[in-house]
Amino acid sequence: MTRSCFARGEKSQIQALDRTMAVLPMQPGLIERRSSDYVRHGTTTLFAALEIATGKVNAVTRPRHRHEEFLAFLRQVDRAYKDAVDPDTGERVQLHLVMDNYATHKHKDVRAWLEGRPHIHVHFTPTHASWMNLVEVWFSLIERQAIRRGVFKSVQDLNNKLRAYITGWNKRAHPFTQGVGKVGVWVGGC
C-alpha cells in the first residue's frame, strides 16, 4: 500500500511589521542596525503540510486560526492528492498527517470530516512535544530566512512574501535527512 506522510502544523500570529526607519546594512566592523520602533499592520496564520518523502510544502495563509480555517486547509491537502493512486493496487493513496494536540485539530467538525475520509490517518505528537513534528523545523527555517528580518508594508505584502518563499522552497525541495549536522532530524517515521 502506498502512503504519503505529512508533518502538518501552523504558525499563528505572524506579524506584518514595517520599520519606521530603513534598516542599515552590515558594514565592516558593524552589525546590521534597525530602529526599535515599528508599525504593526496586522497578523496572519500560516498552515503548512510538509511532505516527508519529498520536502515539498503545501501551505496557505489565513487571517485567523480556528477550526474552520484548519478544516479548509485539510480540504486543500485532500484535493491536492485526490488523484494519487497506488500503482500496485490502483487504490487511492493513504495520507498520514502528523500534528500536535492543539484543540482546533480535535474539534467535532474536524473529527466528523475525517471520519468520512478513511484514506486520511491522523497521528498526534505527545503533549508538549510538537518539536518532534518535522514541520516545526521548516517553520524555524521560514522564520529565520523570510520573516524575522523582513519589512512588510501590509498583511497582503507579508502573505505575498511567504508565498514567494514557499514557491522557491518547493522548486528546490528535498527531504530532510537524519543525523548530526544535518538540517533536521525526524524521530520515528510514517
PDB file of N, CA and C in Angstrom, residues 74-139:
ATOM      1  N   LEU A  74      -7.270  21.305   5.517  1.00  0.00           N
ATOM      2  CA  LEU A  74      -7.322  19.850   5.321  1.00  0.00           C
ATOM      3  C   LEU A  74      -7.972  19.508   3.984  1.00  0.00           C
ATOM      4  N   ARG A  75      -9.015  20.228   3.633  1.00  0.00           N
ATOM      5  CA  ARG A  75      -9.678  20.010   2.338  1.00  0.00           C
ATOM      6  C   ARG A  75      -8.708  20.294   1.186  1.00  0.00           C
ATOM      7  N   GLN A  76      -7.900  21.338   1.348  1.00  0.00           N
ATOM      8  CA  GLN A  76      -6.921  21.692   0.315  1.00  0.00           C
ATOM      9  C   GLN A  76      -5.900  20.563   0.134  1.00  0.00           C
ATOM     10  N   VAL A  77      -5.403  20.028   1.239  1.00  0.00           N
ATOM     11  CA  VAL A  77      -4.441  18.919   1.164  1.00  0.00           C
ATOM     12  C   VAL A  77      -5.101  17.704   0.525  1.00  0.00           C
ATOM     13  N   ASP A  78      -6.317  17.403   0.913  1.00  0.00           N
ATOM     14  CA  ASP A  78      -7.044  16.261   0.347  1.00  0.00           C
ATOM     15  C   ASP A  78      -7.207  16.427  -1.157  1.00  0.00           C
ATOM     16  N   ARG A  79      -7.596  17.634  -1.605  1.00  0.00           N
ATOM     17  CA  ARG A  79      -7.752  17.894  -3.044  1.00  0.00           C
ATOM     18  C   ARG A  79      -6.431  17.751  -3.796  1.00  0.00           C
ATOM     19  N   ALA A  80      -5.333  18.184  -3.178  1.00  0.00           N
ATOM     20  CA  ALA A  80      -4.030  18.130  -3.831  1.00  0.00           C
ATOM     21  C   ALA A  80      -3.602  16.690  -4.126  1.00  0.00           C
ATOM     22  N   TYR A  81      -4.105  15.737  -3.356  1.00  0.00           N
ATOM     23  CA  TYR A  81      -3.700  14.339  -3.526  1.00  0.00           C
ATOM     24  C   TYR A  81      -4.875  13.448  -3.932  1.00  0.00           C
ATOM     25  N   LYS A  82      -5.945  14.044  -4.447  1.00  0.00           N
ATOM     26  CA  LYS A  82      -7.132  13.250  -4.781  1.00  0.00           C
ATOM     27  C   LYS A  82      -6.890  12.271  -5.925  1.00  0.00           C
ATOM     28  N   ASP A  83      -5.953  12.599  -6.818  1.00  0.00           N
ATOM     29  CA  ASP A  83      -5.694  11.721  -7.965  1.00  0.00           C
ATOM     30  C   ASP A  83      -4.511  10.789  -7.750  1.00  0.00           C
ATOM     31  N   ALA A  84      -3.891  10.845  -6.572  1.00  0.00           N
ATOM     32  CA  ALA A  84      -2.742   9.979  -6.298  1.00  0.00           C
ATOM     33  C   ALA A  84      -3.240   8.569  -6.010  1.00  0.00           C
ATOM     34  N   VAL A  85      -2.759   7.612  -6.800  1.00  0.00           N
ATOM     35  CA  VAL A  85      -3.178   6.219  -6.625  1.00  0.00           C
ATOM     36  C   VAL A  85      -1.965   5.320  -6.439  1.00  0.00           C
ATOM     37  N   ASP A  86      -2.173   4.240  -5.733  1.00  0.00           N
ATOM     38  CA  ASP A  86      -1.147   3.233  -5.522  1.00  0.00           C
ATOM     39  C   ASP A  86      -0.958   2.486  -6.840  1.00  0.00           C
ATOM     40  N   PRO A  87       0.247   2.464  -7.390  1.00  0.00           N
ATOM     41  CA  PRO A  87       0.454   1.793  -8.679  1.00  0.00           C
ATOM     42  C   PRO A  87       0.232   0.284  -8.625  1.00  0.00           C
ATOM     43  N   ASP A  88       0.373  -0.306  -7.443  1.00  0.00           N
ATOM     44  CA  ASP A  88       0.197  -1.762  -7.324  1.00  0.00           C
ATOM     45  C   ASP A  88      -1.268  -2.161  -7.212  1.00  0.00           C
ATOM     46  N   THR A  89      -2.050  -1.385  -6.457  1.00  0.00           N
ATOM     47  CA  THR A  89      -3.436  -1.783  -6.198  1.00  0.00           C
ATOM     48  C   THR A  89      -4.456  -0.936  -6.960  1.00  0.00           C
ATOM     49  N   GLY A  90      -4.045   0.254  -7.411  1.00  0.00           N
ATOM     50  CA  GLY A  90      -4.984   1.151  -8.078  1.00  0.00           C
ATOM     51  C   GLY A  90      -5.875   1.904  -7.110  1.00  0.00           C
ATOM     52  N   GLU A  91      -5.646   1.718  -5.811  1.00  0.00           N
ATOM     53  CA  GLU A  91      -6.444   2.399  -4.789  1.00  0.00           C
ATOM     54  C   GLU A  91      -5.857   3.764  -4.478  1.00  0.00           C
ATOM     55  N   ARG A  92      -6.684   4.610  -3.907  1.00  0.00           N
ATOM     56  CA  ARG A  92      -6.244   5.943  -3.518  1.00  0.00           C
ATOM     57  C   ARG A  92      -5.125   5.850  -2.475  1.00  0.00           C
ATOM     58  N   VAL A  93      -4.134   6.718  -2.616  1.00  0.00           N
ATOM     59  CA  VAL A  93      -3.013   6.743  -1.683  1.00  0.00           C
ATOM     60  C   VAL A  93      -3.502   7.147  -0.302  1.00  0.00           C
ATOM     61  N   GLN A  94      -2.977   6.479   0.719  1.00  0.00           N
ATOM     62  CA  GLN A  94      -3.314   6.795   2.104  1.00  0.00           C
ATOM     63  C   GLN A  94      -2.498   8.012   2.548  1.00  0.00           C
ATOM     64  N   LEU A  95      -3.154   8.994   3.144  1.00  0.00           N
ATOM     65  CA  LEU A  95      -2.476  10.185   3.637  1.00  0.00           C
ATOM     66  C   LEU A  95      -2.344  10.095   5.148  1.00  0.00           C
ATOM     67  N   HIS A  96      -1.128  10.231   5.647  1.00  0.00           N
ATOM     68  CA  HIS A  96      -0.854  10.201   7.079  1.00  0.00           C
ATOM     69  C   HIS A  96      -0.409  11.589   7.510  1.00  0.00           C
ATOM     70  N   LEU A  97      -1.138  12.192   8.438  1.00  0.00           N
ATOM     71  CA  LEU A  97      -0.849  13.544   8.908  1.00  0.00           C
ATOM     72  C   LEU A  97      -0.360  13.489  10.353  1.00  0.00           C
ATOM     73  N   VAL A  98       0.838  13.990  10.586  1.00  0.00           N
ATOM     74  CA  VAL A  98       1.397  14.081  11.931  1.00  0.00           C
ATOM     75  C   VAL A  98       1.174  15.499  12.413  1.00  0.00           C
ATOM     76  N   MET A  99       0.524  15.657  13.570  1.00  0.00           N
ATOM     77  CA  MET A  99       0.235  17.001  14.078  1.00  0.00           C
ATOM     78  C   MET A  99       0.201  17.005  15.597  1.00  0.00           C
ATOM     79  N   ASP A 100       0.209  18.216  16.157  1.00  0.00           N
ATOM     80  CA  ASP A 100       0.190  18.336  17.618  1.00  0.00           C
ATOM     81  C   ASP A 100      -1.241  18.233  18.149  1.00  0.00           C
ATOM     82  N   ASN A 101      -1.387  18.360  19.451  1.00  0.00           N
ATOM     83  CA  ASN A 101      -2.670  18.159  20.130  1.00  0.00           C
ATOM     84  C   ASN A 101      -3.477  19.436  20.301  1.00  0.00           C
ATOM     85  N   TYR A 102      -3.267  20.427  19.475  1.00  0.00           N
ATOM     86  CA  TYR A 102      -3.992  21.675  19.577  1.00  0.00           C
ATOM     87  C   TYR A 102      -5.497  21.412  19.492  1.00  0.00           C
ATOM     88  N   ALA A 103      -6.276  22.107  20.286  1.00  0.00           N
ATOM     89  CA  ALA A 103      -7.722  21.851  20.372  1.00  0.00           C
ATOM     90  C   ALA A 103      -8.420  21.959  19.014  1.00  0.00           C
ATOM     91  N   THR A 104      -7.968  22.860  18.160  1.00  0.00           N
ATOM     92  CA  THR A 104      -8.560  23.023  16.832  1.00  0.00           C
ATOM     93  C   THR A 104      -8.511  21.717  16.046  1.00  0.00           C
ATOM     94  N   HIS A 105      -7.456  20.942  16.230  1.00  0.00           N
ATOM     95  CA  HIS A 105      -7.297  19.694  15.491  1.00  0.00           C
ATOM     96  C   HIS A 105      -8.281  18.621  15.937  1.00  0.00           C
ATOM     97  N   LYS A 106      -8.875  18.799  17.114  1.00  0.00           N
ATOM     98  CA  LYS A 106      -9.776  17.786  17.662  1.00  0.00           C
ATOM     99  C   LYS A 106     -11.232  18.271  17.737  1.00  0.00           C
ATOM    100  N   HIS A 107     -11.518  19.390  17.088  1.00  0.00           N
ATOM    101  CA  HIS A 107     -12.877  19.937  17.087  1.00  0.00           C
ATOM    102  C   HIS A 107     -13.843  18.919  16.483  1.00  0.00           C
ATOM    103  N   LYS A 108     -15.091  18.915  16.931  1.00  0.00           N
ATOM    104  CA  LYS A 108     -16.066  17.923  16.473  1.00  0.00           C
ATOM    105  C   LYS A 108     -16.286  17.972  14.967  1.00  0.00           C
ATOM    106  N   ASP A 109     -16.264  19.167  14.363  1.00  0.00           N
ATOM    107  CA  ASP A 109     -16.442  19.268  12.908  1.00  0.00           C
ATOM    108  C   ASP A 109     -15.246  18.657  12.165  1.00  0.00           C
ATOM    109  N   VAL A 110     -14.053  18.853  12.697  1.00  0.00           N
ATOM    110  CA  VAL A 110     -12.852  18.278  12.091  1.00  0.00           C
ATOM    111  C   VAL A 110     -12.909  16.757  12.208  1.00  0.00           C
ATOM    112  N   ARG A 111     -13.256  16.257  13.398  1.00  0.00           N
ATOM    113  CA  ARG A 111     -13.356  14.808  13.591  1.00  0.00           C
ATOM    114  C   ARG A 111     -14.396  14.198  12.658  1.00  0.00           C
ATOM    115  N   ALA A 112     -15.544  14.868  12.524  1.00  0.00           N
ATOM    116  CA  ALA A 112     -16.605  14.353  11.643  1.00  0.00           C
ATOM    117  C   ALA A 112     -16.130  14.312  10.192  1.00  0.00           C
ATOM    118  N   TRP A 113     -15.427  15.340   9.749  1.00  0.00           N
ATOM    119  CA  TRP A 113     -14.915  15.384   8.374  1.00  0.00           C
ATOM    120  C   TRP A 113     -13.906  14.255   8.157  1.00  0.00           C
ATOM    121  N   LEU A 114     -13.017  14.051   9.121  1.00  0.00           N
ATOM    122  CA  LEU A 114     -12.003  12.996   8.991  1.00  0.00           C
ATOM    123  C   LEU A 114     -12.624  11.600   8.985  1.00  0.00           C
ATOM    124  N   GLU A 115     -13.680  11.409   9.772  1.00  0.00           N
ATOM    125  CA  GLU A 115     -14.345  10.101   9.810  1.00  0.00           C
ATOM    126  C   GLU A 115     -14.890   9.714   8.441  1.00  0.00           C
ATOM    127  N   GLY A 116     -15.274  10.689   7.638  1.00  0.00           N
ATOM    128  CA  GLY A 116     -15.789  10.424   6.294  1.00  0.00           C
ATOM    129  C   GLY A 116     -14.701  10.219   5.256  1.00  0.00           C
ATOM    130  N   ARG A 117     -13.442  10.249   5.673  1.00  0.00           N
ATOM    131  CA  ARG A 117     -12.317  10.087   4.757  1.00  0.00           C
ATOM    132  C   ARG A 117     -11.356   9.029   5.310  1.00  0.00           C
ATOM    133  N   PRO A 118     -11.667   7.764   5.058  1.00  0.00           N
ATOM    134  CA  PRO A 118     -10.843   6.687   5.624  1.00  0.00           C
ATOM    135  C   PRO A 118      -9.415   6.644   5.059  1.00  0.00           C
ATOM    136  N   HIS A 119      -9.147   7.381   3.990  1.00  0.00           N
ATOM    137  CA  HIS A 119      -7.790   7.399   3.423  1.00  0.00           C
ATOM    138  C   HIS A 119      -6.879   8.403   4.141  1.00  0.00           C
ATOM    139  N   ILE A 120      -7.446   9.184   5.070  1.00  0.00           N
ATOM    140  CA  ILE A 120      -6.646  10.140   5.841  1.00  0.00           C
ATOM    141  C   ILE A 120      -6.506   9.615   7.267  1.00  0.00           C
ATOM    142  N   HIS A 121      -5.255   9.488   7.697  1.00  0.00           N
ATOM    143  CA  HIS A 121      -4.952   8.980   9.042  1.00  0.00           C
ATOM    144  C   HIS A 121      -4.200  10.063   9.804  1.00  0.00           C
ATOM    145  N   VAL A 122      -4.667  10.379  11.006  1.00  0.00           N
ATOM    146  CA  VAL A 122      -4.058  11.420  11.829  1.00  0.00           C
ATOM    147  C   VAL A 122      -3.264  10.775  12.956  1.00  0.00           C
ATOM    148  N   HIS A 123      -2.044  11.280  13.155  1.00  0.00           N
ATOM    149  CA  HIS A 123      -1.177  10.820  14.231  1.00  0.00           C
ATOM    150  C   HIS A 123      -0.786  12.046  15.041  1.00  0.00           C
ATOM    151  N   PHE A 124      -1.088  12.036  16.335  1.00  0.00           N
ATOM    152  CA  PHE A 124      -0.790  13.180  17.191  1.00  0.00           C
ATOM    153  C   PHE A 124       0.545  12.988  17.894  1.00  0.00           C
ATOM    154  N   THR A 125       1.328  14.066  17.963  1.00  0.00           N
ATOM    155  CA  THR A 125       2.557  14.020  18.753  1.00  0.00           C
ATOM    156  C   THR A 125       2.154  14.027  20.228  1.00  0.00           C
ATOM    157  N   PRO A 126       3.024  13.560  21.103  1.00  0.00           N
ATOM    158  CA  PRO A 126       2.697  13.621  22.530  1.00  0.00           C
ATOM    159  C   PRO A 126       2.499  15.071  22.982  1.00  0.00           C
ATOM    160  N   THR A 127       1.729  15.265  24.027  1.00  0.00           N
ATOM    161  CA  THR A 127       1.506  16.592  24.581  1.00  0.00           C
ATOM    162  C   THR A 127       2.845  17.252  24.897  1.00  0.00           C
ATOM    163  N   HIS A 128       2.966  18.518  24.565  1.00  0.00           N
ATOM    164  CA  HIS A 128       4.180  19.321  24.782  1.00  0.00           C
ATOM    165  C   HIS A 128       5.374  18.808  23.985  1.00  0.00           C
ATOM    166  N   ALA A 129       5.132  18.090  22.909  1.00  0.00           N
ATOM    167  CA  ALA A 129       6.244  17.575  22.105  1.00  0.00           C
ATOM    168  C   ALA A 129       6.063  17.904  20.625  1.00  0.00           C
ATOM    169  N   SER A 130       5.476  19.054  20.341  1.00  0.00           N
ATOM    170  CA  SER A 130       5.289  19.422  18.932  1.00  0.00           C
ATOM    171  C   SER A 130       6.629  19.586  18.233  1.00  0.00           C
ATOM    172  N   TRP A 131       7.722  19.787  18.998  1.00  0.00           N
ATOM    173  CA  TRP A 131       9.057  19.886  18.406  1.00  0.00           C
ATOM    174  C   TRP A 131       9.438  18.618  17.666  1.00  0.00           C
ATOM    175  N   MET A 132       8.755  17.509  17.958  1.00  0.00           N
ATOM    176  CA  MET A 132       9.044  16.256  17.259  1.00  0.00           C
ATOM    177  C   MET A 132       8.482  16.265  15.841  1.00  0.00           C
ATOM    178  N   ASN A 133       7.595  17.194  15.542  1.00  0.00           N
ATOM    179  CA  ASN A 133       6.975  17.277  14.234  1.00  0.00           C
ATOM    180  C   ASN A 133       7.934  17.994  13.287  1.00  0.00           C
ATOM    181  N   LEU A 134       8.297  17.352  12.185  1.00  0.00           N
ATOM    182  CA  LEU A 134       9.285  17.882  11.255  1.00  0.00           C
ATOM    183  C   LEU A 134       8.893  19.233  10.671  1.00  0.00           C
ATOM    184  N   VAL A 135       7.611  19.524  10.574  1.00  0.00           N
ATOM    185  CA  VAL A 135       7.211  20.819  10.026  1.00  0.00           C
ATOM    186  C   VAL A 135       7.704  21.961  10.914  1.00  0.00           C
ATOM    187  N   GLU A 136       7.937  21.697  12.189  1.00  0.00           N
ATOM    188  CA  GLU A 136       8.461  22.732  13.080  1.00  0.00           C
ATOM    189  C   GLU A 136       9.877  23.144  12.676  1.00  0.00           C
ATOM    190  N   VAL A 137      10.656  22.212  12.139  1.00  0.00           N
ATOM    191  CA  VAL A 137      11.985  22.548  11.610  1.00  0.00           C
ATOM    192  C   VAL A 137      11.817  23.494  10.430  1.00  0.00           C
ATOM    193  N   TRP A 138      10.868  23.192   9.554  1.00  0.00           N
ATOM    194  CA  TRP A 138      10.613  24.045   8.396  1.00  0.00           C
ATOM    195  C   TRP A 138      10.112  25.425   8.843  1.00  0.00           C
ATOM    196  N   PHE A 139       9.247  25.487   9.850  1.00  0.00           N
ATOM    197  CA  PHE A 139       8.800  26.784  10.379  1.00  0.00           C
ATOM    198  C   PHE A 139       9.980  27.596  10.908  1.00  0.00           C
TER     199      PHE A 139
END
